[in-house]
Tab-separated table of C-alpha atoms in Angstrom:
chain	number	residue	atom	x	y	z
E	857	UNK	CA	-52.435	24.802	18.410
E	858	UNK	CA	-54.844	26.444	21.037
E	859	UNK	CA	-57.015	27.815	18.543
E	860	UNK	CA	-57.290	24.580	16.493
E	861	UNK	CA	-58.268	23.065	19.732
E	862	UNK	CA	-61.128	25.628	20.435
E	863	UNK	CA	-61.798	25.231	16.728
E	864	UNK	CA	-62.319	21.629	16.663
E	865	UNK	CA	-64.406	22.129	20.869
E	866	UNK	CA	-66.333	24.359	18.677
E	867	UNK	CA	-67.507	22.441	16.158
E	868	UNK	CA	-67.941	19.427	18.660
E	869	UNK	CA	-70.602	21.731	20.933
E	870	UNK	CA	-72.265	22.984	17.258
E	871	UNK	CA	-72.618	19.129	16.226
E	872	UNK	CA	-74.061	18.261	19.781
E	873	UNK	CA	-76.848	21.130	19.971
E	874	UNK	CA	-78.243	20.111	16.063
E	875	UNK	CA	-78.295	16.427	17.603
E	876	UNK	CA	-80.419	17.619	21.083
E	877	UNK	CA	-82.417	20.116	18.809
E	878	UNK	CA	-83.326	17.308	16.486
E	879	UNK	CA	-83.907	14.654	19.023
E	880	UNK	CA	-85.712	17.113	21.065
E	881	UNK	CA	-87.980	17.816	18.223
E	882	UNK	CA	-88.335	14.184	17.544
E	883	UNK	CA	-89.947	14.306	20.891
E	884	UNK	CA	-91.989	16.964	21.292
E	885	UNK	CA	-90.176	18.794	23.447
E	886	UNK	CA	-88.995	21.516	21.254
E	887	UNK	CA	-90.262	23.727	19.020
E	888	UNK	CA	-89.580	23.720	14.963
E	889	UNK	CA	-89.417	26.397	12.580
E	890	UNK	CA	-91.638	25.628	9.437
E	891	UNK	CA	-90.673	26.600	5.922
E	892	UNK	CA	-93.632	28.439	4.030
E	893	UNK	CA	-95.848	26.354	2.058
E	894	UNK	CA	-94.315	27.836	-1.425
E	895	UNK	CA	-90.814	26.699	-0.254
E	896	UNK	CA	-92.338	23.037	0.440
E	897	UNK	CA	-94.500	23.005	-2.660
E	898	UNK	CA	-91.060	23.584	-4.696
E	899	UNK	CA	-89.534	20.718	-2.612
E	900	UNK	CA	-92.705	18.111	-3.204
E	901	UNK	CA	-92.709	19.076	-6.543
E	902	UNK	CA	-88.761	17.923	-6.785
E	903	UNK	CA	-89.037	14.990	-4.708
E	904	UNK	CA	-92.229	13.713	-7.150
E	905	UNK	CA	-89.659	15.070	-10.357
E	906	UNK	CA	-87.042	13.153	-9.248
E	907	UNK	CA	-88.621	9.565	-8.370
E	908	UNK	CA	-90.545	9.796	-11.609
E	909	UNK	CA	-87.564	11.024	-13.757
E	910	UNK	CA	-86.228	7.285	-12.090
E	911	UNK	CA	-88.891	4.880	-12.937
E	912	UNK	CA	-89.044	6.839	-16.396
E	913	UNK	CA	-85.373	6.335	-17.155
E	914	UNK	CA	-85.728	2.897	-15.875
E	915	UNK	CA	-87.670	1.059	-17.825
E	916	UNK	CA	-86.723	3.205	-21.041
E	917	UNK	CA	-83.391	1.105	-20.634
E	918	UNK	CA	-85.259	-1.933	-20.649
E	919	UNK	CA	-87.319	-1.140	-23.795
E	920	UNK	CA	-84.431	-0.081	-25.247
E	921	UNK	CA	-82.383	-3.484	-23.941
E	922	UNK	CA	-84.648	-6.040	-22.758
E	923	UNK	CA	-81.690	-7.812	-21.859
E	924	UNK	CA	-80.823	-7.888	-18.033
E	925	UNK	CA	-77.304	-9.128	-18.487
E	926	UNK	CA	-76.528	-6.753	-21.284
E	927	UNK	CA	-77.713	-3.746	-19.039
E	928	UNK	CA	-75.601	-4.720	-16.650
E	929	UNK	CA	-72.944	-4.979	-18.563
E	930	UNK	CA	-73.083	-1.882	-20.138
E	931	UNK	CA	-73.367	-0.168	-16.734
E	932	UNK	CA	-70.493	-1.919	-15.398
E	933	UNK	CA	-68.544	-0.323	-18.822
E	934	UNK	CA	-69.644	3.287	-18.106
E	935	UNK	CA	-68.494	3.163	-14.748
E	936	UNK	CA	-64.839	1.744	-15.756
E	937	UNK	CA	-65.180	4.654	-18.616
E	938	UNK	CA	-64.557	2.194	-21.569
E	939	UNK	CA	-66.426	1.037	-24.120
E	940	UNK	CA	-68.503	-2.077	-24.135
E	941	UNK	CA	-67.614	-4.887	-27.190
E	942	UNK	CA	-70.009	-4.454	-29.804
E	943	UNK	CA	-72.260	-7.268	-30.268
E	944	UNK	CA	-75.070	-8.267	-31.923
E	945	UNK	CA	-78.546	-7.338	-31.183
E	946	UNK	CA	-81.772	-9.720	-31.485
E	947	UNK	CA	-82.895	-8.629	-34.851
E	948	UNK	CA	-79.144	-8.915	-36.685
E	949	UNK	CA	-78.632	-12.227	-34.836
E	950	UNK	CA	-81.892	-13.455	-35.677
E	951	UNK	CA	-80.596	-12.517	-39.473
E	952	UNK	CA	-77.156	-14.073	-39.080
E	953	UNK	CA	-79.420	-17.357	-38.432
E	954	UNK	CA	-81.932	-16.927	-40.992
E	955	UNK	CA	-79.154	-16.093	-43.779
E	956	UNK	CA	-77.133	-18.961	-42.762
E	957	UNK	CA	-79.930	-21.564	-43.121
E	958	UNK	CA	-81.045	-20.489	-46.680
E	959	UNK	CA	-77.654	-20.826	-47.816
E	960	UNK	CA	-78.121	-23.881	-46.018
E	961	UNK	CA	-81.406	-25.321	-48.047
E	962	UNK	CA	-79.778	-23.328	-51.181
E	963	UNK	CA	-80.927	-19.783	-52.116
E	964	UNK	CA	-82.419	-21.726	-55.770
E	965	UNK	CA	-84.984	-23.462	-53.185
E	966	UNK	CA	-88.110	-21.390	-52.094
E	967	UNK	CA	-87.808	-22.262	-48.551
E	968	UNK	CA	-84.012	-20.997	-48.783
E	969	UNK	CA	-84.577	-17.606	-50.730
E	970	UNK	CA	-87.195	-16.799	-48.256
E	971	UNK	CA	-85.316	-17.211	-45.705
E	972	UNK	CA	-82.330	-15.315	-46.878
E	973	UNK	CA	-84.484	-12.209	-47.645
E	974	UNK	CA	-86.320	-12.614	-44.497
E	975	UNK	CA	-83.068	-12.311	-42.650
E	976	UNK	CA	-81.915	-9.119	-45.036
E	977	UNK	CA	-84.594	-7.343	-43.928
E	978	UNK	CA	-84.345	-8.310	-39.824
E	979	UNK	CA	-80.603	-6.868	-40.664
E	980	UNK	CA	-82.347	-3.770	-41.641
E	981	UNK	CA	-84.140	-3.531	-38.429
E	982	UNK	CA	-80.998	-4.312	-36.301
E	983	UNK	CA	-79.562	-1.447	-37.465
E	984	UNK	CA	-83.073	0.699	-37.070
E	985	UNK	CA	-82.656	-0.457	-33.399
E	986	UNK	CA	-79.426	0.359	-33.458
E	987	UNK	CA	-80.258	4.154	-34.399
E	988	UNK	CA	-83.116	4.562	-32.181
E	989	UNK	CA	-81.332	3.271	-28.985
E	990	UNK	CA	-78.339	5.490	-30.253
E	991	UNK	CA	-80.514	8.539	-30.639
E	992	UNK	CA	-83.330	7.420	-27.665
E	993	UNK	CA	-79.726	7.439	-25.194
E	994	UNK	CA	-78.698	10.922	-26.797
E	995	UNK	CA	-81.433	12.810	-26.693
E	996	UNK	CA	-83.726	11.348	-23.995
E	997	UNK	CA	-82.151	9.273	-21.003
E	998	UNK	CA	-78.947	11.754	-21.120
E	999	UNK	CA	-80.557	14.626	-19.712
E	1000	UNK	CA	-82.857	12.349	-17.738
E	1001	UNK	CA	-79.868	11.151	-16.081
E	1002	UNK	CA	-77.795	14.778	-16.152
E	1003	UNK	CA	-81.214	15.628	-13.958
E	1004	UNK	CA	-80.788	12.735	-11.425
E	1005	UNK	CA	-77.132	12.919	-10.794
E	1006	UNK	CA	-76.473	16.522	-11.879
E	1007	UNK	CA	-79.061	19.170	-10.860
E	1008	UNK	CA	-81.187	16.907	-8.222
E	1009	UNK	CA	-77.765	16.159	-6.254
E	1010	UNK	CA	-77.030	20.132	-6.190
E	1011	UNK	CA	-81.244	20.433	-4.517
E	1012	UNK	CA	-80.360	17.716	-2.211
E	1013	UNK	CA	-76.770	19.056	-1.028
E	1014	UNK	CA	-78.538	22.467	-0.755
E	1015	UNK	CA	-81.486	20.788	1.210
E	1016	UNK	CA	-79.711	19.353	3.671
E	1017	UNK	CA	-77.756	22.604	4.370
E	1018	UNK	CA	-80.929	24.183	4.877
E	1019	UNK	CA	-82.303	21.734	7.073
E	1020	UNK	CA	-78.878	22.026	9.126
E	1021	UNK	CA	-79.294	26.339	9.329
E	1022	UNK	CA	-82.642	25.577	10.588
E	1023	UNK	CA	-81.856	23.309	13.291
E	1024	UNK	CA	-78.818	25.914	14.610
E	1025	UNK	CA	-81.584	28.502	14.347
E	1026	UNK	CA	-84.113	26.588	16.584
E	1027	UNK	CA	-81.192	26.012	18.456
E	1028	UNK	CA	-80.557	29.284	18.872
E	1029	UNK	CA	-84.384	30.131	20.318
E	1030	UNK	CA	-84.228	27.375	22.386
E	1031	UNK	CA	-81.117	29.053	24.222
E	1032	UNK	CA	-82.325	32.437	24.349
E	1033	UNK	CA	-85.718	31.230	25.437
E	1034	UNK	CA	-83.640	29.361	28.218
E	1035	UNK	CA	-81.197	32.149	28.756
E	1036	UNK	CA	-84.703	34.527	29.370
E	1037	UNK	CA	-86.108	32.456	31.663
E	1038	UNK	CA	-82.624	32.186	33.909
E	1039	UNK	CA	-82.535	36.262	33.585
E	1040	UNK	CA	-85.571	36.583	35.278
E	1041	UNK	CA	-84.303	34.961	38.284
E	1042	UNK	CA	-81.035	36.285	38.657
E	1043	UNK	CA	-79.433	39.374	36.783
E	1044	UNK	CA	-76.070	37.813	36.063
E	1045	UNK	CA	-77.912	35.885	33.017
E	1046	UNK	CA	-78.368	39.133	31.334
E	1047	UNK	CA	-74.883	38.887	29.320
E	1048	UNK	CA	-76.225	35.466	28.545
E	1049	UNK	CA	-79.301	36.921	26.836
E	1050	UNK	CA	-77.403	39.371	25.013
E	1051	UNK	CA	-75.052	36.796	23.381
E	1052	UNK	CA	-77.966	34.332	22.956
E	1053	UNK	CA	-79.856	36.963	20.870
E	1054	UNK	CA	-77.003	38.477	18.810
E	1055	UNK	CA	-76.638	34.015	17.653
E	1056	UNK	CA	-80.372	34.465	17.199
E	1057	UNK	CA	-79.640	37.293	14.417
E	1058	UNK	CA	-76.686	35.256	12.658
E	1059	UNK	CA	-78.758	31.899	12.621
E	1060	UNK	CA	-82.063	33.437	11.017
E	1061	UNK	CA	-79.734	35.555	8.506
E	1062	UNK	CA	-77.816	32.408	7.461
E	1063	UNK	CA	-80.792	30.119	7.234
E	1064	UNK	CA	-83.000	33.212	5.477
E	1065	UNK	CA	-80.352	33.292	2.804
E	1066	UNK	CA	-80.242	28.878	2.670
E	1067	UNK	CA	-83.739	29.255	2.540
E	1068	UNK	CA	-83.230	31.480	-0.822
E	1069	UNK	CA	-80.558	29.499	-2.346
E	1070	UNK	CA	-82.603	26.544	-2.249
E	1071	UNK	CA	-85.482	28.471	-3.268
E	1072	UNK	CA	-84.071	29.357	-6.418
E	1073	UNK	CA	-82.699	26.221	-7.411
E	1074	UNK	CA	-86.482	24.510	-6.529
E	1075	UNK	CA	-87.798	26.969	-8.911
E	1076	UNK	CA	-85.677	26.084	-11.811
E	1077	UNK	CA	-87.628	22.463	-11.591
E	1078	UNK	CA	-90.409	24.265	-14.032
E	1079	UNK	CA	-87.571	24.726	-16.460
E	1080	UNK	CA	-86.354	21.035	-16.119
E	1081	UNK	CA	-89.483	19.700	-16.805
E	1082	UNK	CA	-89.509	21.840	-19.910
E	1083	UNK	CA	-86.753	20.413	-21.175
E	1084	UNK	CA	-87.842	17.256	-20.390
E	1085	UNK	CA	-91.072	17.857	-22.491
E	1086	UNK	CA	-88.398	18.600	-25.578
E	1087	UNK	CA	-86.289	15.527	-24.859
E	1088	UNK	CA	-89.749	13.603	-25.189
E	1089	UNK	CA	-90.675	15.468	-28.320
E	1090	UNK	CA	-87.339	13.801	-29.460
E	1091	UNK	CA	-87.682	10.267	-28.359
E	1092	UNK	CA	-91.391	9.970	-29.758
E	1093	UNK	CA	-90.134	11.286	-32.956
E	1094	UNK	CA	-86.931	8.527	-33.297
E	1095	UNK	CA	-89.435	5.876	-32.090
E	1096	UNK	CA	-91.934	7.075	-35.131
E	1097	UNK	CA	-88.571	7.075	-36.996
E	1098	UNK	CA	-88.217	3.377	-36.431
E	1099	UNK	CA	-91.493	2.068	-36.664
E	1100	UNK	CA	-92.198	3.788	-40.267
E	1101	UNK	CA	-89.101	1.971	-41.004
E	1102	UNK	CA	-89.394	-1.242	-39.539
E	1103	UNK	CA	-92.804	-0.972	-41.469
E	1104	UNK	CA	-91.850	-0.154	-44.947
E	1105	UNK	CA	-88.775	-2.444	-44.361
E	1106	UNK	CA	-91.809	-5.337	-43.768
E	1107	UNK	CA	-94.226	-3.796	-46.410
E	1108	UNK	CA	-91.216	-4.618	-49.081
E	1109	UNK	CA	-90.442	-7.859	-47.309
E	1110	UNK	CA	-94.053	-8.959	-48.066
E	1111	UNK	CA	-94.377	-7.826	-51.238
E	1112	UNK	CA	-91.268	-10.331	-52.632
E	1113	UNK	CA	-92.599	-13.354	-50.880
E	1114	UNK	CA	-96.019	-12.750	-52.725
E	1115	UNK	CA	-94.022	-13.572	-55.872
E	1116	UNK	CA	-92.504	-17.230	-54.164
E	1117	UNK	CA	-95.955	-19.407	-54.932
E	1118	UNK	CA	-95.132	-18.906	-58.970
E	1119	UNK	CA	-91.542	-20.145	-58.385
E	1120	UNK	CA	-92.105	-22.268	-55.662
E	1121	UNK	CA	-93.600	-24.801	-58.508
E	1122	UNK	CA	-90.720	-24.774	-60.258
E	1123	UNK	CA	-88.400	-25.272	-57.333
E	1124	UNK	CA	-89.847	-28.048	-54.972
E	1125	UNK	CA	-89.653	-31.516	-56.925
E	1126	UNK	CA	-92.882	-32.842	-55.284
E	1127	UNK	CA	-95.512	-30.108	-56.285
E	1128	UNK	CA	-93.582	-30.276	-60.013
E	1129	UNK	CA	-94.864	-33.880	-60.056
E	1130	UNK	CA	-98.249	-33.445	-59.083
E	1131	UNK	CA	-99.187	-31.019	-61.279
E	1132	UNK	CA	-97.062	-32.933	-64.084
E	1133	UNK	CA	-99.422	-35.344	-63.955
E	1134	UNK	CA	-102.308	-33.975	-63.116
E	1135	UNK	CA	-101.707	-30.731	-65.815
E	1136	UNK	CA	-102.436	-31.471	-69.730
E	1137	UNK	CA	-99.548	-28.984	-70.188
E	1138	UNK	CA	-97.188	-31.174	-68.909
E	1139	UNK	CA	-94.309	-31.053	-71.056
E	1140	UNK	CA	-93.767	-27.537	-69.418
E	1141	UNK	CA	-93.753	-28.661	-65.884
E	1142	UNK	CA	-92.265	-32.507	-65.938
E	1143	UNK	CA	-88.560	-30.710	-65.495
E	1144	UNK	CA	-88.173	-28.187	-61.996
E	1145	UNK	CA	-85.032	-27.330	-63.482
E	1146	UNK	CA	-86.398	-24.656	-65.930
E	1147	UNK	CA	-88.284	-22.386	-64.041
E	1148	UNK	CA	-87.434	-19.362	-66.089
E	1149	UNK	CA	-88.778	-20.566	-68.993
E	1150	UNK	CA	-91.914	-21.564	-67.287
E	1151	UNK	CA	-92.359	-18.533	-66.143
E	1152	UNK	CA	-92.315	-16.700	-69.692
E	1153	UNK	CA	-94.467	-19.026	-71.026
E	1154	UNK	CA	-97.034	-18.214	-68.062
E	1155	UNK	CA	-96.608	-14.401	-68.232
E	1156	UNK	CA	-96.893	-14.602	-72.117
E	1157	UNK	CA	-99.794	-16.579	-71.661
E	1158	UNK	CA	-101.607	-13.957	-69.380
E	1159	UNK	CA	-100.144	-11.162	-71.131
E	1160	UNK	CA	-102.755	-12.954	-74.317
E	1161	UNK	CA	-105.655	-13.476	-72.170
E	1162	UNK	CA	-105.606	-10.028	-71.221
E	1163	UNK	CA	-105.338	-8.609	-74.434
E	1164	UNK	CA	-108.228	-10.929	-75.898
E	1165	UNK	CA	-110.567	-10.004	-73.423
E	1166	UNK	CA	-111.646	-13.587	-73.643
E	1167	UNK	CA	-111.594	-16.648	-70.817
E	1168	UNK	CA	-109.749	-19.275	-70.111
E	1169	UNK	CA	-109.299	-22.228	-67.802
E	1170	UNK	CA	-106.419	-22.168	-65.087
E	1171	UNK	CA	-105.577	-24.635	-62.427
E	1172	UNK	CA	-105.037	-23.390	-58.896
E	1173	UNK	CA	-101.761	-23.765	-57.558
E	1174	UNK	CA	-102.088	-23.430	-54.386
E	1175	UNK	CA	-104.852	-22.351	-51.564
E	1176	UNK	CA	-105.903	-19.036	-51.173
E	1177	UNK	CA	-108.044	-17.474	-48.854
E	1178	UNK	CA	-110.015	-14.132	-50.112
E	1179	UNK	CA	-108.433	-10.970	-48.105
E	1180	UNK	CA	-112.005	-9.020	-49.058
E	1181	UNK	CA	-115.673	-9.496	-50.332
E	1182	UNK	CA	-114.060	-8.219	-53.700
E	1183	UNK	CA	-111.642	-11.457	-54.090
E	1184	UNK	CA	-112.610	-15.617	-54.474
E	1185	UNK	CA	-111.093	-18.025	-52.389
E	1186	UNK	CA	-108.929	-21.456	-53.869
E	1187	UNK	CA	-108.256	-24.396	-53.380
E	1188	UNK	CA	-105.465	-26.043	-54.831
E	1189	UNK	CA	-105.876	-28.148	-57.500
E	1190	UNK	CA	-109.577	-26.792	-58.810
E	1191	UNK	CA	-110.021	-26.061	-62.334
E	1192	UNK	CA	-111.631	-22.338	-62.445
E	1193	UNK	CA	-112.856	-19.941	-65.796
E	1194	UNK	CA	-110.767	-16.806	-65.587
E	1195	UNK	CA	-110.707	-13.986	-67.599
E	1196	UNK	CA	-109.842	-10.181	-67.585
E	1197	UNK	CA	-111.263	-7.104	-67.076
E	1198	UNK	CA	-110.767	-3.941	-68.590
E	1199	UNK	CA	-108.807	-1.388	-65.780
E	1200	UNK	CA	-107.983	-4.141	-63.963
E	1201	UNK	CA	-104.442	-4.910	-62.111
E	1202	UNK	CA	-101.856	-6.421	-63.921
E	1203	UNK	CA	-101.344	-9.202	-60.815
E	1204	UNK	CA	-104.695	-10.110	-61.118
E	1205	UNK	CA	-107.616	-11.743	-63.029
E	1206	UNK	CA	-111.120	-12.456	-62.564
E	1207	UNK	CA	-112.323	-15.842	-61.573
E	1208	UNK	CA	-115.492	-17.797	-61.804
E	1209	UNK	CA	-116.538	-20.844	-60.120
E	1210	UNK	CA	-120.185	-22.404	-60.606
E	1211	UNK	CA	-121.847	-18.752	-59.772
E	1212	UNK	CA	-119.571	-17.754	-58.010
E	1213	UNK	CA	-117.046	-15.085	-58.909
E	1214	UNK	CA	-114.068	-12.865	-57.691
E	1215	UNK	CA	-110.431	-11.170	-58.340
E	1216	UNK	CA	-107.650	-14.064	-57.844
E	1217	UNK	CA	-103.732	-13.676	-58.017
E	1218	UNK	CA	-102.120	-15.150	-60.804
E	1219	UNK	CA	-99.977	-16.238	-59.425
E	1220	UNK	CA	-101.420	-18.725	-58.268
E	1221	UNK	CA	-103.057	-19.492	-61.594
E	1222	UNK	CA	-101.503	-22.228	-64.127
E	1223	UNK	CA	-103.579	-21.508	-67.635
E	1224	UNK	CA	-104.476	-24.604	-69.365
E	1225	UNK	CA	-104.521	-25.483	-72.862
């Protein structure tokens, strides 16, 4: 019981000098050992690490999930250890809606099939996003995070304990200096000195060794940031990953909606009747319900013109504007020459207006008897 006493007296009186040593210091009034300019180089160098590693791992999240709520969510999940529901992102719910309403308008109708293969391929990027957040988490904000909470909190533990040796070891000088001064007056001090200086030795060996521990862990930053560099390597490579994809996925989208202006004729009841009466080949257009056979009888009819090497006229469909010098702008409705030439593309034709002349799409093109 005694010796828990003097234990606990002990550790009361060590608590008391760090707190007069520090406020002292705070002061001016005592002196304060300074750690070489290596040892705080390796400590700025960790402090800058660690708040960038932060802001870094921050707003990855919210590129990742733009979503407040959701983040919030999620973080209230990890903490509990379970899982959070699985719901769906922006790009699948943006297809769930997009699918829906062409089944809506009727997949037959333009308007509808667009919109259902739109919404296929925002499906396609949901689950793109899907992998890159999956693989962006795994390989990137992990270790970002195993950095903050793992090897940062080890620095700062270490840190303090260092900054706790060094205030028993200016502690320490302070008494000895003290105890020195009282021996010159009176020699009854001199057992005073003796002890002060033998605590002198301890406190310099134990924060000389703090000093290295922390040290040594400071010095491993250079391989964290290393590591880092990899974990980048990785995340630029899934985000390349998903943008090639997202691209090709809207590269293929575009190239089926360049075929909806040939169908869209046969599918929308008011266009059929304009150019049913406006057409001298309308026996082939008065009825929207046979677009197939429309069709043939358009792709046969190209399929001629091309072979012949001759010209023909064609109504425009619809507008076009010219992507290039190379290509002639519509309008829709106009009666242009057209003919073929020999190399070219089997999507397009030349046209001629007046004197002026240039690649259209055909289709966009309605030949004419």
């Amino acid at each position: 019981m005694d010796f828990n006493v003097k234990k606990l007296a002990a550790g009361a009186g060590t608590l008391l000098s760090r707190a007069v040593q520090f406020t002292e210091e705070k002061l001016g009034q005592a002196e304060k050992t300074e750690l070489d300019a290596h040892l705080e180089n390796l400590l700025s160098k960790a402090d800058c690490t660690k708040q960038w590693t932060e802001k870094i791992m921050k707003q990855t999240e919210v590129l990742l999930q733009p979503n407040p709520n959701a983040r919030i969510e999620e973080f209230v999940y990890e903490k509990l250890d379970r899982k959070a529901p699985s719901r769906l992102n922006n790009p699948e719910q943006l297809s769930q809606y997009m699918i829906d309403a062409g089944n809506e308008f009727g997949p037959g109708t333009a308007y509808g099939n667009a919109l259902i293969k739109c919404g296929e391929t925002q499906k396609r990027i949901g689950t793109a996003d899907r992998e890159l957040i999956q693989t962006a988490a795994t390989n990137f904000l992990t270790p970002l995070r195993n950095f903050i909470e793992g090897d940062y909190k080890t620095i700062s533990r270490e840190r303090k304990l260092l900054q706790i040796k060094r205030l028993d070891l200016d502690a320490a000088k302070t008494r000895l200096k003290k105890a020195r001064v009282a021996e010159a007056r009176a020699a009854m001090w001199k057992e005073e000195v003796t002890k002060c200086e033998q605590e002198l030795r301890i406190t310099q060996s134990e924060f000389d060794r703090q000093a290295e521990i922390t040290r040594l862990l400071l010095e491993g930053i250079s391989s964290t940031h290393a590591h880092h560099l990899r974990c980048l390597n990785d995340f630029v490579e899934a985000q390349m990953t998903y943008y090639a994809q997202c691209y090709q996925y809207m590269l293929d989208l575009q190239k089926q909606l360049g075929s909806f202006p040939s169908t869209f004729l046969a599918n929308n009841n008011q266009s059929s009747s304009t150019h049913m009466q406006s057409g001298p080949n309308s026996s082939m257009s008065t009825s929207p319900s046979l677009p197939a056979g429309s069709n043939i009888v358009v792709t046969s009819g190209f399929s001629e013109l091309k072979a012949s090497n001759g010209s023909r006229k064609a109504r425009v469909l619809y507008d076009y504007d010219a992507a290039n010098s190379s290509e002639l702008s519509l309008l829709a409705d106009e009666v242009i020459t057209v003919y073929s030439l020999p190399g070219m593309d089997s999507d397009w034709l030349m046209g001629e207006r007046g004197n002026q002349t240039g690649k259209v799409p055909i289709t966009y093109l309605e030949l004419l008897n």
